[in-house]
């Protein structure tokens, strides 16, 4: 109950500001060198090392660990002497809401990109030209700054000056590496190879059964034990075995 009251107070405190409390669940790896530490201290160090100053997709910029909510059993996996602990915790996350007014410092200006703003701990803030007073603003090539033509005169948005801005959009960029053109080529080549392998296997099974049929005909129907019948049965068994490996065994290892 005390934790619920604390969460409600924290939720009310952080509901409409740029910092929020977000709950995470993860398996934290504690190396053997930290076994001498208290379990809470070791977990706090590893969680901050993994999450602090990192952007979590669709969540925000993690600042620091706020508290530990629960610690479950630890596990040691074969081949790894570290302890793996299931933990639930809350992080202080920077994610301003749309429409919030923030304060920052001008980091750079350009006519094409607009103004880049820094908040010391976060610098990926861009104010595009279309959001900079569209009718009254202009870019000075000589001073390399944006100017606001007001009724009292020109006001420059100088470098390293403090400004206030309103959040109108948030963009998360997925930096997961993609295969690109080479990856697509390798995927198509692999699928073609698998298709050829399976087709060859079905051909082998069909051809082997056909040769085996003629071999059986030579033994049973004509009551002949001829070299041709033996060769037909041998080749039939060979093609059936090769086709079975191509259709069943090799694709299993291919996908494994």
mmCIF file of C-alpha atoms in Angstrom:
data_model
loop_
_atom_site.group_PDB
_atom_site.id
_atom_site.type_symbol
_atom_site.label_atom_id
_atom_site.label_comp_id
_atom_site.label_asym_id
_atom_site.label_seq_id
_atom_site.Cartn_x
_atom_site.Cartn_y
_atom_site.Cartn_z
ATOM 1 C CA UNK A 1 0.000 0.000 0.000
ATOM 2 C CA UNK A 2 2.846 2.349 0.823
ATOM 3 C CA UNK A 3 4.358 1.640 -2.585
ATOM 4 C CA UNK A 4 0.997 2.303 -4.257
ATOM 5 C CA UNK A 5 0.660 5.628 -2.452
ATOM 6 C CA UNK A 6 4.217 6.501 -3.466
ATOM 7 C CA UNK A 7 3.486 5.555 -7.071
ATOM 8 C CA UNK A 8 0.339 7.676 -7.104
ATOM 9 C CA UNK A 9 2.223 10.642 -5.673
ATOM 10 C CA UNK A 10 5.035 10.146 -8.193
ATOM 11 C CA UNK A 11 2.500 9.753 -11.001
ATOM 12 C CA UNK A 12 0.873 13.008 -10.034
ATOM 13 C CA UNK A 13 4.253 14.695 -9.784
ATOM 14 C CA UNK A 14 5.534 13.500 -13.147
ATOM 15 C CA UNK A 15 2.276 13.281 -15.117
ATOM 16 C CA UNK A 16 2.572 16.527 -17.074
ATOM 17 C CA UNK A 17 6.298 17.223 -17.095
ATOM 18 C CA UNK A 18 9.145 16.111 -19.312
ATOM 19 C CA UNK A 19 10.364 13.451 -16.848
ATOM 20 C CA UNK A 20 8.326 10.327 -16.231
ATOM 21 C CA UNK A 21 8.613 7.125 -14.223
ATOM 22 C CA UNK A 22 8.494 4.058 -16.472
ATOM 23 C CA UNK A 23 8.436 0.485 -15.225
ATOM 24 C CA UNK A 24 10.751 -2.079 -16.824
ATOM 25 C CA UNK A 25 11.191 -5.823 -16.462
ATOM 26 C CA UNK A 26 14.469 -7.383 -17.465
ATOM 27 C CA UNK A 27 16.961 -10.137 -16.706
ATOM 28 C CA UNK A 28 20.074 -8.462 -15.313
ATOM 29 C CA UNK A 29 23.436 -10.190 -15.535
ATOM 30 C CA UNK A 30 25.686 -9.809 -12.494
ATOM 31 C CA UNK A 31 29.309 -10.811 -13.231
ATOM 32 C CA UNK A 32 31.188 -12.989 -10.709
ATOM 33 C CA UNK A 33 33.417 -10.033 -9.789
ATOM 34 C CA UNK A 34 30.368 -8.353 -8.176
ATOM 35 C CA UNK A 35 29.273 -11.325 -6.074
ATOM 36 C CA UNK A 36 30.837 -9.684 -3.019
ATOM 37 C CA UNK A 37 28.540 -6.670 -3.303
ATOM 38 C CA UNK A 38 25.090 -6.419 -1.839
ATOM 39 C CA UNK A 39 22.551 -7.718 -4.360
ATOM 40 C CA UNK A 40 20.715 -4.362 -4.505
ATOM 41 C CA UNK A 41 23.930 -2.401 -5.083
ATOM 42 C CA UNK A 42 25.058 -4.802 -7.808
ATOM 43 C CA UNK A 43 21.669 -4.601 -9.537
ATOM 44 C CA UNK A 44 21.609 -0.795 -9.391
ATOM 45 C CA UNK A 45 25.091 -0.614 -10.929
ATOM 46 C CA UNK A 46 24.257 -3.027 -13.749
ATOM 47 C CA UNK A 47 20.866 -1.440 -14.528
ATOM 48 C CA UNK A 48 22.355 2.061 -14.720
ATOM 49 C CA UNK A 49 25.192 0.731 -16.862
ATOM 50 C CA UNK A 50 22.708 -0.839 -19.281
ATOM 51 C CA UNK A 51 19.951 1.797 -19.397
ATOM 52 C CA UNK A 52 21.295 5.176 -18.241
ATOM 53 C CA UNK A 53 21.796 7.677 -21.081
ATOM 54 C CA UNK A 54 20.194 5.266 -23.556
ATOM 55 C CA UNK A 55 17.118 5.891 -25.702
ATOM 56 C CA UNK A 56 14.563 3.098 -25.508
ATOM 57 C CA UNK A 57 12.431 2.939 -28.651
ATOM 58 C CA UNK A 58 8.945 4.427 -28.143
ATOM 59 C CA UNK A 59 9.756 5.033 -24.453
ATOM 60 C CA UNK A 60 12.268 7.861 -24.203
ATOM 61 C CA UNK A 61 15.718 8.736 -22.873
ATOM 62 C CA UNK A 62 16.512 6.838 -19.683
ATOM 63 C CA UNK A 63 18.180 9.111 -17.132
ATOM 64 C CA UNK A 64 18.753 7.010 -14.014
ATOM 65 C CA UNK A 65 17.268 4.233 -11.922
ATOM 66 C CA UNK A 66 14.555 5.412 -9.546
ATOM 67 C CA UNK A 67 13.865 2.273 -7.473
ATOM 68 C CA UNK A 68 13.690 -1.503 -7.529
ATOM 69 C CA UNK A 69 10.172 -2.947 -7.489
ATOM 70 C CA UNK A 70 10.939 -6.634 -7.230
ATOM 71 C CA UNK A 71 13.804 -9.106 -7.382
ATOM 72 C CA UNK A 72 13.089 -12.735 -8.251
ATOM 73 C CA UNK A 73 15.269 -15.840 -8.210
ATOM 74 C CA UNK A 74 18.733 -15.891 -9.723
ATOM 75 C CA UNK A 75 19.962 -18.386 -12.289
ATOM 76 C CA UNK A 76 23.409 -19.506 -13.428
ATOM 77 C CA UNK A 77 23.478 -20.906 -16.946
ATOM 78 C CA UNK A 78 25.949 -23.524 -18.198
ATOM 79 C CA UNK A 79 29.104 -21.963 -19.601
ATOM 80 C CA UNK A 80 28.518 -18.639 -17.854
ATOM 81 C CA UNK A 81 29.559 -18.063 -14.270
ATOM 82 C CA UNK A 82 27.493 -14.888 -13.931
ATOM 83 C CA UNK A 83 24.206 -14.668 -12.061
ATOM 84 C CA UNK A 84 21.088 -13.774 -14.051
ATOM 85 C CA UNK A 85 18.409 -12.069 -11.968
ATOM 86 C CA UNK A 86 14.834 -11.273 -12.988
ATOM 87 C CA UNK A 87 14.170 -7.702 -11.872
ATOM 88 C CA UNK A 88 11.340 -5.197 -12.177
ATOM 89 C CA UNK A 89 12.314 -1.568 -11.658
ATOM 90 C CA UNK A 90 11.421 2.029 -12.521
ATOM 91 C CA UNK A 91 13.550 4.430 -14.515
ATOM 92 C CA UNK A 92 13.405 8.201 -14.719
ATOM 93 C CA UNK A 93 12.732 8.792 -18.420
ATOM 94 C CA UNK A 94 12.894 12.011 -20.409
ATOM 95 C CA UNK A 95 9.933 12.207 -22.772
ATOM 96 C CA UNK A 96 8.148 15.559 -22.981
ATOM 97 C CA UNK A 97 4.534 15.548 -24.013
ATOM 98 C CA UNK A 98 3.302 17.234 -27.188
ATOM 99 C CA UNK A 99 2.671 20.884 -26.488
ATOM 100 C CA UNK A 100 5.045 21.170 -23.533
ATOM 101 C CA UNK A 101 7.224 24.292 -23.373
ATOM 102 C CA UNK A 102 10.903 23.634 -22.607
ATOM 103 C CA UNK A 103 14.045 25.726 -22.233
ATOM 104 C CA UNK A 104 17.264 25.058 -24.107
ATOM 105 C CA UNK A 105 20.372 26.611 -25.634
ATOM 106 C CA UNK A 106 20.891 27.241 -29.356
ATOM 107 C CA UNK A 107 23.547 24.833 -30.585
ATOM 108 C CA UNK A 108 23.612 25.582 -34.321
ATOM 109 C CA UNK A 109 21.637 27.413 -37.035
ATOM 110 C CA UNK A 110 21.190 26.732 -40.735
ATOM 111 C CA UNK A 111 18.816 27.915 -43.410
ATOM 112 C CA UNK A 112 17.853 24.398 -44.443
ATOM 113 C CA UNK A 113 17.538 22.636 -41.069
ATOM 114 C CA UNK A 114 16.503 25.530 -38.833
ATOM 115 C CA UNK A 115 17.770 25.628 -35.239
ATOM 116 C CA UNK A 116 19.361 22.815 -33.239
ATOM 117 C CA UNK A 117 18.789 23.086 -29.500
ATOM 118 C CA UNK A 118 20.636 21.493 -26.611
ATOM 119 C CA UNK A 119 19.353 20.819 -23.106
ATOM 120 C CA UNK A 120 22.824 19.781 -21.885
ATOM 121 C CA UNK A 121 21.730 16.171 -21.297
ATOM 122 C CA UNK A 122 19.810 15.875 -24.596
ATOM 123 C CA UNK A 123 20.808 17.461 -27.902
ATOM 124 C CA UNK A 124 18.611 15.811 -30.544
ATOM 125 C CA UNK A 125 16.183 18.741 -30.688
ATOM 126 C CA UNK A 126 15.531 20.420 -34.037
ATOM 127 C CA UNK A 127 13.259 23.372 -34.762
ATOM 128 C CA UNK A 128 12.628 23.324 -38.542
ATOM 129 C CA UNK A 129 12.236 26.612 -40.435
ATOM 130 C CA UNK A 130 8.484 26.168 -40.918
ATOM 131 C CA UNK A 131 8.003 26.389 -37.151
ATOM 132 C CA UNK A 132 10.123 29.558 -36.755
ATOM 133 C CA UNK A 133 7.664 32.456 -37.130
ATOM 134 C CA UNK A 134 7.004 31.687 -40.852
ATOM 135 C CA UNK A 135 6.001 35.220 -41.856
ATOM 136 C CA UNK A 136 8.352 37.400 -39.838
ATOM 137 C CA UNK A 137 11.578 35.370 -39.637
ATOM 138 C CA UNK A 138 14.533 35.205 -42.029
ATOM 139 C CA UNK A 139 18.007 33.732 -42.070
ATOM 140 C CA UNK A 140 21.058 36.006 -42.119
ATOM 141 C CA UNK A 141 23.844 34.544 -44.272
ATOM 142 C CA UNK A 142 26.416 36.978 -42.889
ATOM 143 C CA UNK A 143 25.841 36.275 -39.215
ATOM 144 C CA UNK A 144 24.566 32.726 -39.752
ATOM 145 C CA UNK A 145 21.648 33.253 -37.389
ATOM 146 C CA UNK A 146 17.878 33.445 -37.633
ATOM 147 C CA UNK A 147 16.319 36.889 -37.269
ATOM 148 C CA UNK A 148 12.814 37.758 -36.145
ATOM 149 C CA UNK A 149 11.519 40.939 -37.717
ATOM 150 C CA UNK A 150 9.276 42.314 -34.989
ATOM 151 C CA UNK A 151 7.624 45.717 -34.722
ATOM 152 C CA UNK A 152 10.385 46.921 -32.387
ATOM 153 C CA UNK A 153 13.175 45.844 -34.735
ATOM 154 C CA UNK A 154 15.183 42.774 -35.704
ATOM 155 C CA UNK A 155 15.788 40.266 -32.927
ATOM 156 C CA UNK A 156 18.562 37.739 -33.509
ATOM 157 C CA UNK A 157 18.440 34.162 -32.239
ATOM 158 C CA UNK A 158 22.159 34.059 -31.463
ATOM 159 C CA UNK A 159 24.329 31.030 -30.917
ATOM 160 C CA UNK A 160 24.445 29.739 -27.317
ATOM 161 C CA UNK A 161 21.495 31.924 -26.371
ATOM 162 C CA UNK A 162 18.768 30.527 -24.146
ATOM 163 C CA UNK A 163 15.387 30.083 -25.790
ATOM 164 C CA UNK A 164 12.032 28.564 -24.984
ATOM 165 C CA UNK A 165 10.363 26.230 -27.460
ATOM 166 C CA UNK A 166 7.232 24.141 -27.699
ATOM 167 C CA UNK A 167 7.236 20.416 -28.506
ATOM 168 C CA UNK A 168 5.135 19.735 -31.616
ATOM 169 C CA UNK A 169 6.304 16.233 -32.549
ATOM 170 C CA UNK A 170 8.504 13.371 -31.418
ATOM 171 C CA UNK A 171 10.418 11.045 -33.741
ATOM 172 C CA UNK A 172 12.029 7.748 -32.751
ATOM 173 C CA UNK A 173 14.616 6.434 -35.206
ATOM 174 C CA UNK A 174 15.052 2.672 -35.315
ATOM 175 C CA UNK A 175 18.811 2.066 -35.536
ATOM 176 C CA UNK A 176 18.501 -1.704 -35.838
ATOM 177 C CA UNK A 177 20.962 -2.812 -38.549
ATOM 178 C CA UNK A 178 19.310 -3.989 -41.749
ATOM 179 C CA UNK A 179 20.697 -6.391 -44.290
ATOM 180 C CA UNK A 180 20.297 -4.091 -47.298
ATOM 181 C CA UNK A 181 20.798 -5.207 -50.896
ATOM 182 C CA UNK A 182 23.389 -7.885 -50.117
ATOM 183 C CA UNK A 183 21.104 -9.410 -47.498
ATOM 184 C CA UNK A 184 18.202 -9.559 -49.955
ATOM 185 C CA UNK A 185 20.438 -11.231 -52.540
ATOM 186 C CA UNK A 186 21.622 -13.828 -50.006
ATOM 187 C CA UNK A 187 18.035 -14.477 -48.910
ATOM 188 C CA UNK A 188 16.859 -15.006 -52.491
ATOM 189 C CA UNK A 189 19.863 -17.214 -53.216
ATOM 190 C CA UNK A 190 19.148 -19.307 -50.117
ATOM 191 C CA UNK A 191 15.482 -19.721 -51.061
ATOM 192 C CA UNK A 192 16.452 -20.696 -54.612
ATOM 193 C CA UNK A 193 18.959 -23.216 -53.268
ATOM 194 C CA UNK A 194 16.365 -24.728 -50.957
ATOM 195 C CA UNK A 195 13.812 -24.917 -53.778
ATOM 196 C CA UNK A 196 16.365 -26.610 -56.048
ATOM 197 C CA UNK A 197 17.286 -29.036 -53.258
ATOM 198 C CA UNK A 198 13.684 -30.054 -52.621
ATOM 199 C CA UNK A 199 12.946 -30.338 -56.365
ATOM 200 C CA UNK A 200 16.001 -32.555 -56.822
ATOM 201 C CA UNK A 201 14.807 -34.678 -53.910
ATOM 202 C CA UNK A 202 11.367 -35.237 -55.413
ATOM 203 C CA UNK A 203 12.994 -36.088 -58.745
ATOM 204 C CA UNK A 204 15.247 -38.589 -56.989
ATOM 205 C CA UNK A 205 12.328 -40.229 -55.216
ATOM 206 C CA UNK A 206 10.271 -40.454 -58.424
ATOM 207 C CA UNK A 207 13.161 -41.751 -60.539
ATOM 208 C CA UNK A 208 14.195 -44.236 -57.860
ATOM 209 C CA UNK A 209 10.670 -45.610 -57.516
ATOM 210 C CA UNK A 210 10.429 -45.944 -61.294
ATOM 211 C CA UNK A 211 13.692 -47.890 -61.514
ATOM 212 C CA UNK A 212 12.659 -50.002 -58.556
ATOM 213 C CA UNK A 213 9.358 -50.777 -60.261
ATOM 214 C CA UNK A 214 11.146 -52.015 -63.382
ATOM 215 C CA UNK A 215 13.482 -54.048 -61.203
ATOM 216 C CA UNK A 216 10.591 -55.712 -59.417
ATOM 217 C CA UNK A 217 8.926 -56.391 -62.784
ATOM 218 C CA UNK A 218 12.138 -58.076 -63.949
ATOM 219 C CA UNK A 219 12.227 -60.306 -60.847
ATOM 220 C CA UNK A 220 8.576 -61.187 -60.383
ATOM 221 C CA UNK A 221 6.773 -60.764 -63.679
ATOM 222 C CA UNK A 222 9.316 -62.337 -66.007
ATOM 223 C CA UNK A 223 10.853 -64.590 -63.342
ATOM 224 C CA UNK A 224 14.259 -63.285 -64.392
ATOM 225 C CA UNK A 225 17.273 -62.653 -62.193
ATOM 226 C CA UNK A 226 19.138 -60.484 -64.605
ATOM 227 C CA UNK A 227 21.922 -57.963 -64.249
ATOM 228 C CA UNK A 228 19.572 -55.276 -65.563
ATOM 229 C CA UNK A 229 17.058 -55.934 -62.782
ATOM 230 C CA UNK A 230 19.742 -55.794 -60.123
ATOM 231 C CA UNK A 231 21.125 -52.522 -61.506
ATOM 232 C CA UNK A 232 17.612 -51.069 -61.670
ATOM 233 C CA UNK A 233 16.908 -52.006 -58.031
ATOM 234 C CA UNK A 234 20.283 -50.658 -56.905
ATOM 235 C CA UNK A 235 19.871 -47.382 -58.718
ATOM 236 C CA UNK A 236 16.304 -47.116 -57.486
ATOM 237 C CA UNK A 237 17.387 -47.560 -53.864
ATOM 238 C CA UNK A 238 20.155 -44.983 -54.368
ATOM 239 C CA UNK A 239 17.839 -42.333 -55.842
ATOM 240 C CA UNK A 240 15.150 -42.944 -53.213
ATOM 241 C CA UNK A 241 17.729 -42.502 -50.421
ATOM 242 C CA UNK A 242 19.189 -39.377 -52.042
ATOM 243 C CA UNK A 243 15.738 -37.919 -52.591
ATOM 244 C CA UNK A 244 14.733 -38.620 -48.975
ATOM 245 C CA UNK A 245 17.851 -36.818 -47.717
ATOM 246 C CA UNK A 246 17.201 -33.878 -50.045
ATOM 247 C CA UNK A 247 13.539 -33.494 -49.049
ATOM 248 C CA UNK A 248 13.626 -34.304 -45.318
ATOM 249 C CA UNK A 249 17.099 -34.349 -43.775
ATOM 250 C CA UNK A 250 18.928 -31.463 -45.487
ATOM 251 C CA UNK A 251 16.092 -28.852 -45.105
ATOM 252 C CA UNK A 252 15.987 -29.726 -41.370
ATOM 253 C CA UNK A 253 19.660 -28.789 -40.995
ATOM 254 C CA UNK A 254 19.110 -25.798 -43.316
ATOM 255 C CA UNK A 255 16.522 -24.208 -41.050
ATOM 256 C CA UNK A 256 18.241 -25.321 -37.841
#
